CSV table of C-alpha atoms in Angstrom, one decimal:
chain,number,residue,atom,x,y,z
A,1,UNK,CA,0.1,-0.3,0.1
A,2,UNK,CA,1.1,3.0,-0.6
A,3,UNK,CA,0.4,6.5,1.2
A,4,UNK,CA,-1.7,8.3,-0.9
A,5,UNK,CA,-3.8,4.8,-1.1
A,6,UNK,CA,-4.8,6.6,2.9
A,7,UNK,CA,-5.8,9.6,1.7
A,8,UNK,CA,-8.8,10.8,0.2
A,9,UNK,CA,-9.1,11.6,-3.4
A,10,UNK,CA,-9.7,15.3,-2.7
A,11,UNK,CA,-6.5,15.4,-0.6
A,12,UNK,CA,-4.4,13.6,-3.2
A,13,UNK,CA,-5.9,16.4,-5.5
A,14,UNK,CA,-4.5,19.2,-3.7
A,15,UNK,CA,-1.3,17.7,-2.9
A,16,UNK,CA,-0.6,17.7,-6.5
A,17,UNK,CA,-1.7,21.0,-6.7
A,18,UNK,CA,0.4,21.6,-4.3
A,19,UNK,CA,3.2,19.7,-6.1
A,20,UNK,CA,2.3,22.0,-9.5
A,21,UNK,CA,2.4,25.2,-7.1
A,22,UNK,CA,6.2,24.5,-6.1
A,23,UNK,CA,7.5,24.1,-9.3
A,24,UNK,CA,6.6,27.4,-10.1
A,25,UNK,CA,7.9,28.4,-6.7
A,26,UNK,CA,11.2,27.3,-7.7
A,27,UNK,CA,11.0,28.3,-11.6
A,28,UNK,CA,10.6,32.0,-10.4
A,29,UNK,CA,12.9,31.9,-7.4
A,30,UNK,CA,15.8,31.2,-9.5
A,31,UNK,CA,14.9,33.8,-11.9
A,32,UNK,CA,14.7,36.3,-8.9
A,33,UNK,CA,18.3,34.4,-8.1
A,34,UNK,CA,20.2,35.3,-10.9
A,35,UNK,CA,18.7,38.9,-11.5
A,36,UNK,CA,19.5,39.9,-7.7
A,37,UNK,CA,23.1,38.7,-8.1
A,38,UNK,CA,23.6,40.2,-11.7
A,39,UNK,CA,23.2,43.9,-9.6
A,40,UNK,CA,22.9,43.5,-5.8
A,41,UNK,CA,27.1,45.4,-5.9
A,42,UNK,CA,28.2,46.1,-2.3
A,43,UNK,CA,24.3,46.7,-0.7
A,44,UNK,CA,24.3,45.0,2.4
A,45,UNK,CA,20.1,44.3,1.8
A,46,UNK,CA,20.8,43.3,-1.4
A,47,UNK,CA,23.1,40.8,-0.8
A,48,UNK,CA,21.2,39.1,2.3
A,49,UNK,CA,18.0,39.1,0.1
A,50,UNK,CA,20.2,36.9,-2.8
A,51,UNK,CA,21.3,34.5,0.8
A,52,UNK,CA,17.5,34.5,1.5
A,53,UNK,CA,15.9,33.5,-1.9
A,54,UNK,CA,18.8,31.2,-2.5
A,55,UNK,CA,18.1,29.2,0.3
A,56,UNK,CA,14.4,29.8,0.0
A,57,UNK,CA,14.9,26.8,-2.5
A,58,UNK,CA,15.0,24.4,0.3
A,59,UNK,CA,11.2,24.2,1.2
A,60,UNK,CA,9.7,24.2,-2.0
A,61,UNK,CA,12.3,20.9,-3.4
A,62,UNK,CA,12.5,19.5,0.4
A,63,UNK,CA,8.4,19.4,-0.4
A,64,UNK,CA,8.6,17.9,-4.0
A,65,UNK,CA,11.1,15.1,-2.7
A,66,UNK,CA,8.2,14.5,0.7
A,67,UNK,CA,5.4,14.2,-1.7
A,68,UNK,CA,7.0,11.7,-4.2
A,69,UNK,CA,8.1,9.3,-1.6
A,70,UNK,CA,4.7,9.7,0.1
A,71,UNK,CA,3.0,9.1,-3.3
A,72,UNK,CA,5.1,6.7,-4.6
A,73,UNK,CA,7.2,5.2,-1.8
A,74,UNK,CA,6.0,1.4,-1.2
A,75,UNK,CA,5.5,-0.3,1.7
A,76,UNK,CA,8.3,-2.8,2.1
A,77,UNK,CA,10.0,-4.8,5.1
A,78,UNK,CA,12.9,-2.2,5.4
A,79,UNK,CA,10.3,0.8,5.6
A,80,UNK,CA,7.2,-0.9,7.0
A,81,UNK,CA,5.3,1.9,8.3
A,82,UNK,CA,5.7,3.5,4.8
A,83,UNK,CA,6.9,7.1,4.1
A,84,UNK,CA,4.5,9.2,6.1
A,85,UNK,CA,7.3,10.8,8.4
A,86,UNK,CA,9.2,12.5,5.4
A,87,UNK,CA,7.5,15.3,5.6
A,88,UNK,CA,8.2,15.9,8.7
A,89,UNK,CA,11.7,15.1,8.1
A,90,UNK,CA,11.4,18.0,5.2
A,91,UNK,CA,9.9,20.2,7.4
A,92,UNK,CA,12.4,20.3,9.9
A,93,UNK,CA,15.1,21.2,6.4
A,94,UNK,CA,12.7,24.2,6.1
A,95,UNK,CA,12.8,25.2,9.6
A,96,UNK,CA,16.3,25.2,10.0
A,97,UNK,CA,16.5,26.6,5.7
A,98,UNK,CA,14.2,29.8,7.5
A,99,UNK,CA,15.8,30.3,11.1
A,100,UNK,CA,19.2,30.2,8.9
A,101,UNK,CA,18.2,33.3,6.7
A,102,UNK,CA,16.9,35.2,9.1
A,103,UNK,CA,20.2,34.5,11.8
A,104,UNK,CA,22.0,35.2,8.5
A,105,UNK,CA,20.6,38.6,7.9
A,106,UNK,CA,20.3,39.5,11.6
A,107,UNK,CA,24.0,38.6,11.7
A,108,UNK,CA,25.3,40.8,8.4
A,109,UNK,CA,23.3,43.8,9.6
A,110,UNK,CA,24.5,44.3,13.0
A,111,UNK,CA,27.9,43.7,12.0
A,112,UNK,CA,28.1,46.3,9.0
A,113,UNK,CA,26.4,48.5,11.7
A,114,UNK,CA,28.9,47.8,14.3
A,115,UNK,CA,31.8,48.7,11.7
A,116,UNK,CA,30.3,51.4,10.1
A,117,UNK,CA,31.1,49.9,6.6
A,118,UNK,CA,29.5,52.7,4.4
A,119,UNK,CA,28.6,51.1,1.2
A,120,UNK,CA,28.3,52.7,-1.9
A,121,UNK,CA,26.2,52.2,-5.4
A,122,UNK,CA,28.2,53.3,-8.3
A,123,UNK,CA,27.5,53.4,-11.9
A,124,UNK,CA,27.2,51.1,-14.5
A,125,UNK,CA,27.7,51.7,-18.5
A,126,UNK,CA,24.2,50.3,-20.3
A,127,UNK,CA,23.5,51.1,-23.7
A,128,UNK,CA,25.9,53.4,-24.4
A,129,UNK,CA,25.2,55.5,-21.2
A,130,UNK,CA,25.9,55.7,-17.7
A,131,UNK,CA,23.2,54.5,-15.4
A,132,UNK,CA,23.1,54.4,-11.4
A,133,UNK,CA,23.4,50.9,-10.3
A,134,UNK,CA,20.9,51.9,-7.9
A,135,UNK,CA,17.7,51.8,-10.5
A,136,UNK,CA,18.6,48.6,-11.6
A,137,UNK,CA,18.1,47.7,-8.0
A,138,UNK,CA,15.4,48.8,-7.4
A,139,UNK,CA,14.5,47.2,-10.8
A,140,UNK,CA,15.3,43.9,-9.5
A,141,UNK,CA,14.0,44.3,-5.9
A,142,UNK,CA,10.4,45.1,-7.3
A,143,UNK,CA,10.5,41.9,-9.6
A,144,UNK,CA,11.6,39.8,-6.5
A,145,UNK,CA,8.3,41.2,-4.6
A,146,UNK,CA,5.2,39.9,-7.0
A,147,UNK,CA,6.2,36.1,-7.4
A,148,UNK,CA,6.6,35.3,-3.6
A,149,UNK,CA,3.6,37.4,-2.6
A,150,UNK,CA,1.6,36.0,-5.2
A,151,UNK,CA,2.7,32.0,-4.7
A,152,UNK,CA,2.9,32.5,-0.6
A,153,UNK,CA,-0.8,33.9,-0.9
A,154,UNK,CA,-1.5,30.3,-2.9
A,155,UNK,CA,0.6,28.2,-0.7
A,156,UNK,CA,-1.6,29.3,2.7
A,157,UNK,CA,-4.8,27.7,2.2
A,158,UNK,CA,-3.4,24.3,0.6
A,159,UNK,CA,-1.4,23.9,3.4
A,160,UNK,CA,-4.3,24.3,5.7
A,161,UNK,CA,-6.7,21.5,3.7
A,162,UNK,CA,-3.2,19.3,3.8
A,163,UNK,CA,-2.5,19.9,7.4
A,164,UNK,CA,1.3,20.5,5.8
A,165,UNK,CA,3.4,21.9,8.6
A,166,UNK,CA,6.4,21.4,5.3
A,167,UNK,CA,4.3,23.7,2.4
A,168,UNK,CA,3.4,26.4,5.7
A,169,UNK,CA,7.0,27.1,6.0
A,170,UNK,CA,7.5,27.7,2.8
A,171,UNK,CA,4.6,30.4,3.0
A,172,UNK,CA,6.5,32.0,6.0
A,173,UNK,CA,9.6,31.8,3.6
A,174,UNK,CA,8.5,33.2,0.4
A,175,UNK,CA,6.5,35.9,3.0
A,176,UNK,CA,10.1,36.5,4.5
A,177,UNK,CA,10.9,37.1,0.4
A,178,UNK,CA,8.4,39.6,-0.3
A,179,UNK,CA,9.3,41.5,3.6
A,180,UNK,CA,13.1,41.3,2.7
A,181,UNK,CA,11.6,43.3,-1.4
A,182,UNK,CA,10.1,45.7,0.3
A,183,UNK,CA,12.8,46.2,2.5
A,184,UNK,CA,15.4,46.4,-0.2
A,185,UNK,CA,13.8,49.5,-2.2
A,186,UNK,CA,13.9,51.4,1.4
A,187,UNK,CA,17.8,50.3,1.6
A,188,UNK,CA,18.8,51.0,-1.5
A,189,UNK,CA,16.5,54.7,-1.5
A,190,UNK,CA,18.2,55.1,1.4
A,191,UNK,CA,21.7,55.0,-0.1
A,192,UNK,CA,20.8,57.0,-2.7
A,193,UNK,CA,19.7,59.9,-0.3
A,194,UNK,CA,23.4,59.3,1.3
A,195,UNK,CA,21.6,57.4,4.6
A,196,UNK,CA,24.8,54.8,4.9
A,197,UNK,CA,23.2,52.7,7.8
A,198,UNK,CA,19.4,53.1,6.1
A,199,UNK,CA,20.8,49.8,3.9
A,200,UNK,CA,21.8,47.9,6.9
A,201,UNK,CA,18.7,49.3,9.2
A,202,UNK,CA,15.8,48.0,6.8
A,203,UNK,CA,17.9,44.1,6.3
A,204,UNK,CA,17.8,44.1,10.4
A,205,UNK,CA,14.3,44.8,11.1
A,206,UNK,CA,12.3,42.2,8.9
A,207,UNK,CA,15.4,39.7,9.7
A,208,UNK,CA,13.6,39.7,13.5
A,209,UNK,CA,10.6,38.4,12.3
A,210,UNK,CA,12.3,35.7,9.9
A,211,UNK,CA,14.3,34.8,12.9
A,212,UNK,CA,10.9,34.3,15.5
A,213,UNK,CA,9.1,32.4,12.3
A,214,UNK,CA,12.2,30.5,12.2
A,215,UNK,CA,12.2,29.2,16.1
A,216,UNK,CA,8.5,28.4,16.1
A,217,UNK,CA,9.1,25.7,13.2
A,218,UNK,CA,12.1,24.6,14.2
A,219,UNK,CA,10.2,23.8,17.6
A,220,UNK,CA,7.5,22.2,15.6
A,221,UNK,CA,9.5,20.2,13.8
A,222,UNK,CA,12.3,18.6,16.1
A,223,UNK,CA,8.5,17.6,18.0
A,224,UNK,CA,7.7,15.6,15.6
A,225,UNK,CA,10.7,14.0,15.2
A,226,UNK,CA,11.2,13.0,18.1
A,227,UNK,CA,7.4,11.5,19.0
A,228,UNK,CA,6.2,14.8,20.0
A,229,UNK,CA,2.3,15.4,21.1
A,230,UNK,CA,0.7,17.2,17.6
A,231,UNK,CA,2.0,20.6,17.3
A,232,UNK,CA,-0.5,23.4,15.9
A,233,UNK,CA,0.0,24.5,11.9
A,234,UNK,CA,1.4,27.9,12.6
A,235,UNK,CA,2.6,27.6,16.1
A,236,UNK,CA,4.6,25.5,18.1
A,237,UNK,CA,1.7,24.6,20.8
A,238,UNK,CA,-0.3,21.3,21.2
A,239,UNK,CA,-2.8,21.2,18.6
A,240,UNK,CA,-6.2,21.7,19.3
A,241,UNK,CA,-7.6,19.3,17.3
A,242,UNK,CA,-4.9,16.5,19.3
A,243,UNK,CA,-5.7,17.7,22.3
A,244,UNK,CA,-9.7,17.1,22.0
A,245,UNK,CA,-9.2,13.7,20.6
A,246,UNK,CA,-7.4,12.5,23.4
A,247,UNK,CA,-10.2,14.0,25.7
A,248,UNK,CA,-12.5,11.7,23.5
A,249,UNK,CA,-10.6,9.0,24.2
A,250,UNK,CA,-9.5,9.1,27.2
A,251,UNK,CA,-14.0,9.4,28.4
A,252,UNK,CA,-14.3,6.9,25.9
A,253,UNK,CA,-11.9,4.7,27.2
A,254,UNK,CA,-11.9,5.2,31.0
A,255,UNK,CA,-8.8,4.5,32.8
A,256,UNK,CA,-6.6,4.4,29.8
A,257,UNK,CA,-3.8,7.0,28.8
A,258,UNK,CA,-3.7,8.2,25.4
A,259,UNK,CA,-0.6,8.9,23.7
A,260,UNK,CA,-0.5,10.8,20.0
A,261,UNK,CA,1.9,11.8,17.6
A,262,UNK,CA,2.1,13.1,14.2
A,263,UNK,CA,3.7,11.7,11.5
A,264,UNK,CA,3.6,13.9,8.9
A,265,UNK,CA,0.1,15.2,8.1
A,266,UNK,CA,-1.3,12.2,9.7
A,267,UNK,CA,-1.8,11.0,13.8
A,268,UNK,CA,-1.8,7.9,15.6
A,269,UNK,CA,-3.3,7.5,18.7
A,270,UNK,CA,-2.0,4.8,21.4
A,271,UNK,CA,-4.4,4.1,24.2
A,272,UNK,CA,-2.6,2.1,27.2
A,273,UNK,CA,-4.2,0.3,29.9
A,274,UNK,CA,-7.4,-1.1,27.5
A,275,UNK,CA,-7.8,-3.9,25.6
A,276,UNK,CA,-10.3,-2.3,23.2
A,277,UNK,CA,-12.7,-2.9,21.1
A,278,UNK,CA,-14.0,-6.0,19.9
A,279,UNK,CA,-15.7,-5.1,17.2
A,280,UNK,CA,-13.8,-3.4,13.9
A,281,UNK,CA,-13.8,0.3,15.2
A,282,UNK,CA,-14.5,3.3,13.3
A,283,UNK,CA,-12.2,5.4,13.5
A,284,UNK,CA,-13.5,8.2,11.7
A,285,UNK,CA,-15.9,8.4,14.5
A,286,UNK,CA,-13.6,9.3,16.8
A,287,UNK,CA,-12.1,12.3,15.6
A,288,UNK,CA,-13.6,15.2,17.5
A,289,UNK,CA,-12.9,18.3,14.3
A,290,UNK,CA,-14.6,18.8,11.2
A,291,UNK,CA,-15.5,14.9,9.4
A,292,UNK,CA,-13.4,16.4,6.5
A,293,UNK,CA,-10.5,16.4,8.0
A,294,UNK,CA,-10.9,12.8,9.6
A,295,UNK,CA,-8.5,11.5,7.6
A,296,UNK,CA,-5.8,12.9,9.6
A,297,UNK,CA,-6.8,10.4,12.2
A,298,UNK,CA,-4.8,7.3,10.3
A,299,UNK,CA,-4.1,5.0,13.6
A,300,UNK,CA,-5.8,4.1,17.1
A,301,UNK,CA,-4.2,1.1,18.3
A,302,UNK,CA,-4.5,-0.7,22.2
A,303,UNK,CA,-2.2,-1.7,24.3
A,304,UNK,CA,-3.9,-4.0,27.3
A,305,UNK,CA,-2.3,-3.7,30.9
A,306,UNK,CA,0.7,-5.9,31.0
A,307,UNK,CA,2.2,-7.3,34.2
A,308,UNK,CA,5.8,-8.7,34.6
A,309,UNK,CA,6.6,-11.3,37.2
A,310,UNK,CA,9.3,-10.2,39.8
């Protein structure tokens, strides 16, 4: 059985839609990296934006690899539980990239301000005329604003429907990219006005939000990898659906202890201290949230009381 066989058809179609969007994301990001690299000059904001755009390739690539393995990876003796957790591994890599992006931006900007480095924006010869390089920087920044803004807004509803933290982190990365573009415009204009510090201040300002999002994503992704309780889509706090599920199972099987863990987009429950029902179990009926999200509860297993001789 493949991972996709365990998902509703509507979710599989949404997953394919997200994959197509990520291919567009990679294509646009590469074009932005090239255009920014050609005109970045000595601008601190342009350099950090270029690094950020380059790291921005990590989440979509990780998502595509994880989705492909989840959909096509066969259960085998070597991988008896399938490849649902590969999405969580991709989520961790994307979280590292997001946190690293913010950290690099903050460090570089702070060092530039501490050392008082004065970036200069010269001129280039284009079509027989001398043109201030700042105009080309501004054009590249404006171009870099649009694709992340559009793609990120399309990713968020897909991430919510799929309960996909990796895709949600990529949407945050795109948010960071267009915010960087906006701050970059302000920084380049500041350099043009002779405000040497404006460039670094603009880069440092946006880095705080990126670091915050990256740390939240790292906390959630690490919790998933070490079998922590399911976290919310956009928060390291415990998921409301998981909390409600735990309460429902403990009420239904009194005296038991319920443990929940998340493998990718799926939740698995273990009921300890109860023998379980004798008849077939309808796990969809146990889901406390919206019925169209009941597919997330992938498994309910029971561990009856045990006794060991001294």
